[in-house]
């Protein structure tokens, strides 16, 4: 049996063509075999640029290709669940971009569909979790090197007020919480290793775009808290601080980890601060290989699909908290 999974890419979305596809092509267990777009010209142009053997002028044609094992779905948010379900029903394994859908209930539809096809692997593409800097951060916390975990502080922002950009179109799942707020929520649940008991949020909406452009929230885990701010209309910045009773962990570039220079993590214990520089790597390559290995070895995917639904429930609770002015249980 080949040690490489034959991948089909569902759309020529920028995140795929610029970041994910080139990274997966460098992986040990990924073979990018085909790409589809709504027009054949666009698909053929992208295929030629990226050295992909086959191009299709519709998503349906790609799903019908018997030589494709798995699908990567980077379509806009409102198309994540519908086309991932179509891919599963076509017998394909699915790696779907985050957020999993427009709501937790829609995400649950995908969970149910995947459960009805246990022979197929389905996962949300939260690439950051697979990066060594996050594996290190979690180990430092779980090993007790910072004492008792008490609080996490996260910040993630960029500036984009273009009304034509899909991130600024509320009707198809645009907005800061869906695009980048999902990361601080996910990492908080990842590091605490449990779900928040209640959340409180403040959300500011753009009066013209209708999308949330600034959101701050507190997640109460009982034994500690996580606070974060995300924005689509602030100067670009990202940082995470993880604090315990005896130390802390700071991640310099927690989400868009660079591939051209070492990622840096600072581990403080008392007054001593150690800087850890990690070897160069690409988190998208790691993600593609880990998912491919789960298929090849018929083992569990790194992150179960139910995790994606749980993340959506927290987003919804933050929105509800902003509306009601009260703490909300996800």
XYZ file of C-alpha atoms in Angstrom:
330
model
C 0.000 0.000 0.000
C 1.264 3.502 -0.844
C 2.387 5.670 2.044
C 0.814 8.756 0.482
C -2.816 9.900 0.443
C -4.152 11.312 -2.821
C -5.735 14.679 -2.044
C -8.302 16.753 -3.922
C -8.675 20.460 -3.146
C -12.204 21.843 -3.088
C -11.816 25.382 -4.522
C -8.982 27.745 -5.351
C -9.370 29.774 -2.144
C -6.319 31.857 -1.250
C -5.597 30.065 2.034
C -5.283 26.852 0.061
C -3.251 28.091 -2.889
C -0.892 30.315 -0.896
C -0.386 28.377 2.328
C -1.942 24.928 2.646
C -1.355 23.309 -0.755
C 2.366 24.219 -1.058
C 2.876 23.003 2.516
C 1.063 19.714 1.944
C 3.083 19.163 -1.219
C 6.177 19.175 0.998
C 4.694 16.545 3.304
C 5.798 12.926 3.412
C 2.315 11.442 3.167
C 0.387 13.919 0.981
C 0.009 13.880 -2.775
C -2.043 16.765 -4.189
C -3.687 15.054 -7.160
C -6.503 17.390 -8.220
C -8.120 20.770 -7.659
C -11.597 22.057 -8.500
C -13.070 25.508 -9.024
C -16.429 26.817 -10.193
C -14.822 27.462 -13.581
C -12.459 25.138 -15.435
C -10.206 28.017 -16.499
C -9.553 29.020 -12.917
C -8.933 25.430 -11.867
C -6.536 24.805 -14.771
C -4.647 28.032 -14.124
C -4.174 27.211 -10.429
C -3.256 23.611 -11.208
C -0.576 24.783 -13.634
C 0.830 27.275 -11.124
C 1.035 24.690 -8.340
C 1.951 21.624 -10.391
C -1.291 19.767 -9.682
C -1.985 16.992 -12.259
C -5.760 17.330 -12.676
C -8.222 20.241 -12.714
C -12.003 20.204 -12.589
C -14.527 22.897 -13.445
C -16.961 21.853 -10.717
C -16.765 20.483 -7.187
C -19.013 17.584 -8.161
C -16.500 16.348 -10.743
C -13.737 16.308 -8.151
C -15.856 14.334 -5.690
C -16.637 11.811 -8.435
C -12.931 11.137 -9.118
C -12.279 7.558 -7.897
C -8.561 8.261 -7.601
C -9.029 10.839 -4.830
C -8.800 9.557 -1.257
C -9.297 12.741 0.749
C -10.695 16.239 0.317
C -9.408 19.512 1.759
C -12.281 22.006 2.038
C -11.231 25.697 2.277
C -14.545 27.064 0.949
C -16.244 30.053 2.643
C -17.714 29.312 6.070
C -21.301 28.773 4.909
C -20.127 26.035 2.520
C -18.035 24.065 5.010
C -20.734 21.704 6.208
C -22.729 21.229 2.963
C -19.705 20.335 0.831
C -17.996 18.316 3.548
C -21.146 16.205 3.811
C -21.191 15.793 0.025
C -17.561 14.673 0.162
C -18.285 12.113 2.889
C -21.245 10.788 0.944
C -18.902 10.451 -2.054
C -16.654 8.229 0.058
C -13.890 10.765 0.730
C -12.041 11.550 3.930
C -12.423 15.257 4.786
C -10.182 17.922 6.289
C -12.388 21.020 6.608
C -11.208 24.532 7.373
C -12.272 26.233 10.563
C -14.759 27.278 11.785
C -16.622 24.039 11.187
C -19.829 25.831 10.155
C -22.147 28.734 10.810
C -23.440 27.305 14.086
C -22.942 24.451 16.519
C -26.145 22.826 15.275
C -24.868 22.905 11.691
C -21.550 21.498 12.876
C -23.447 18.701 14.610
C -24.931 17.740 11.226
C -21.399 17.058 10.022
C -20.584 15.099 13.183
C -23.688 12.956 12.628
C -22.824 12.378 8.969
C -19.264 11.390 9.868
C -20.561 9.019 12.562
C -22.690 7.294 9.924
C -19.506 6.663 7.891
C -17.007 5.430 10.503
C -14.669 4.152 7.799
C -13.899 7.782 6.863
C -11.761 10.311 8.747
C -13.151 13.825 9.216
C -11.420 16.683 11.050
C -11.491 20.450 11.432
C -8.294 22.114 10.176
C -7.089 23.947 13.287
C -3.477 23.793 12.163
C -1.949 25.662 15.102
C -2.467 22.762 17.553
C -0.051 20.551 15.636
C 2.834 23.022 15.733
C 5.667 21.986 18.095
C 5.367 25.283 19.991
C 1.857 24.367 21.093
C 2.786 20.794 21.864
C 5.598 22.215 24.021
C 3.310 24.733 25.728
C 0.794 22.061 26.625
C 3.506 19.755 27.965
C 4.985 22.513 30.118
C 1.564 23.113 31.624
C 0.564 19.477 32.111
C 3.994 18.643 33.573
C 3.379 21.277 36.251
C 6.366 23.446 35.350
C 4.321 26.642 35.890
C 2.550 25.347 38.973
C -1.229 25.385 38.881
C -2.676 26.789 35.673
C -4.689 29.886 36.583
C -5.219 32.130 33.581
C -4.531 32.565 29.848
C -4.410 35.899 28.032
C -4.650 36.016 24.221
C -4.735 38.741 21.585
C -5.286 38.327 17.838
C -5.962 41.144 15.369
C -5.582 42.405 11.822
C -7.074 45.288 9.807
C -9.452 44.560 6.931
C -12.551 46.665 6.244
C -12.990 45.682 2.582
C -16.721 44.949 2.103
C -15.923 42.567 -0.776
C -13.782 40.337 1.434
C -15.654 37.221 2.595
C -14.464 37.852 6.154
C -16.592 40.998 6.155
C -19.798 39.440 4.819
C -22.018 38.574 7.768
C -24.509 36.494 5.802
C -21.880 33.873 4.961
C -20.249 33.664 8.379
C -17.896 36.635 8.356
C -16.713 38.526 11.403
C -13.869 38.435 13.882
C -15.145 35.741 16.232
C -15.654 33.235 13.427
C -12.401 34.070 11.657
C -9.875 34.562 14.468
C -11.720 34.566 17.805
C -12.101 30.831 17.354
C -8.338 30.473 17.963
C -8.151 31.894 21.523
C -11.238 29.852 22.388
C -9.722 26.675 20.961
C -6.327 27.135 22.627
C -7.971 27.834 25.987
C -9.895 24.579 25.833
C -6.751 22.816 24.566
C -4.519 24.037 27.396
C -7.094 23.676 30.191
C -8.119 20.307 28.772
C -11.808 20.904 29.467
C -14.783 23.047 28.531
C -15.519 26.452 30.109
C -18.341 26.458 32.658
C -19.572 29.904 31.613
C -18.505 32.803 29.414
C -18.961 36.562 29.324
C -18.481 38.642 26.211
C -18.572 42.169 24.806
C -18.897 42.472 21.047
C -18.766 45.574 18.833
C -20.315 45.423 15.362
C -19.453 47.431 12.262
C -22.513 49.551 11.455
C -22.025 49.198 7.698
C -20.684 45.663 7.343
C -22.806 44.102 10.084
C -19.893 41.910 11.203
C -18.281 41.859 14.639
C -15.071 43.856 14.429
C -13.994 43.878 18.083
C -14.748 41.243 20.697
C -13.464 40.577 24.186
C -14.438 37.635 26.345
C -13.765 35.836 29.599
C -14.010 32.057 29.776
C -14.472 30.636 33.270
C -13.019 27.145 33.680
C -13.661 26.952 37.411
C -10.028 26.412 38.367
C -8.957 29.344 36.229
C -9.895 31.794 33.502
C -9.026 32.678 29.942
C -9.452 36.176 28.543
C -8.989 37.322 24.969
C -9.560 40.146 22.530
C -9.850 39.727 18.777
C -10.410 42.331 16.107
C -10.613 42.654 12.340
C -10.024 46.423 12.484
C -6.925 46.892 14.621
C -3.206 46.894 13.928
C -2.033 43.301 13.220
C -0.788 41.588 16.365
C -0.928 38.238 18.115
C 0.398 36.905 21.417
C -0.526 34.343 24.071
C 0.430 34.307 27.760
C -0.230 31.245 29.931
C 0.115 31.945 33.665
C 0.428 29.563 36.595
C 1.117 29.900 40.302
C 4.857 29.339 39.794
C 5.581 30.399 36.247
C 4.318 31.268 32.797
C 4.615 30.385 29.119
C 4.591 33.062 26.417
C 4.204 32.284 22.711
C 5.484 34.994 20.403
C 3.581 34.154 17.199
C 0.965 31.637 18.311
C -1.264 31.326 15.246
C 0.439 32.348 11.981
C 3.660 30.571 12.908
C 6.443 31.665 10.502
C 8.194 29.086 8.337
C 11.290 31.162 7.569
C 12.580 31.657 11.105
C 12.435 29.790 14.416
C 9.341 30.228 16.550
C 10.106 31.481 20.055
C 8.547 30.428 23.339
C 9.477 31.917 26.699
C 9.220 29.732 29.792
C 9.456 31.583 33.086
C 9.875 29.915 36.479
C 10.234 32.379 39.321
C 12.680 35.033 38.153
C 14.317 32.792 35.536
C 13.202 33.154 31.913
C 14.316 30.601 29.342
C 13.909 31.296 25.627
C 13.160 28.238 23.515
C 13.744 28.449 19.765
C 12.026 25.695 17.829
C 13.303 24.121 14.624
C 11.888 25.442 11.361
C 8.709 23.670 10.319
C 5.384 24.265 8.584
C 2.275 23.604 10.658
C 0.224 22.973 7.519
C 2.647 20.256 6.416
C 2.435 18.665 9.853
C -1.359 18.813 9.817
C -1.591 17.212 6.372
C 0.765 14.411 7.308
C -0.919 13.671 10.636
C -4.325 13.454 8.979
C -2.933 11.303 6.164
C -1.310 8.958 8.680
C -4.635 8.560 10.490
C -6.083 7.358 7.166
C -3.124 5.126 6.302
C -2.968 3.526 9.750
C -6.712 3.621 10.419
C -6.158 5.443 13.695
C -8.032 8.320 15.312
C -7.492 11.800 13.908
C -5.495 14.167 16.160
C -8.578 16.248 17.040
C -12.061 14.691 17.136
C -14.781 16.456 15.161
C -16.838 16.947 18.329
C -14.162 19.423 19.439
C -15.194 21.704 16.567
C -18.819 21.746 17.731
C -17.754 22.514 21.305
C -15.739 25.489 20.027
C -18.760 26.813 18.129
C -20.877 26.586 21.293
C -18.481 28.950 23.061
C -18.637 31.442 20.174
C -22.422 31.361 20.362
C -22.331 31.824 24.141
C -20.126 34.926 23.772
C -22.571 36.438 21.275
C -25.498 35.647 23.586
C -23.668 37.105 26.579
C -23.113 40.348 24.684
C -26.820 40.452 23.840
C -28.090 39.644 27.325
C -25.366 41.236 29.438
C -25.139 38.055 31.523
C -22.824 35.072 31.922
C -23.825 32.252 29.568
C -23.151 28.507 29.810
C -21.950 27.130 26.448
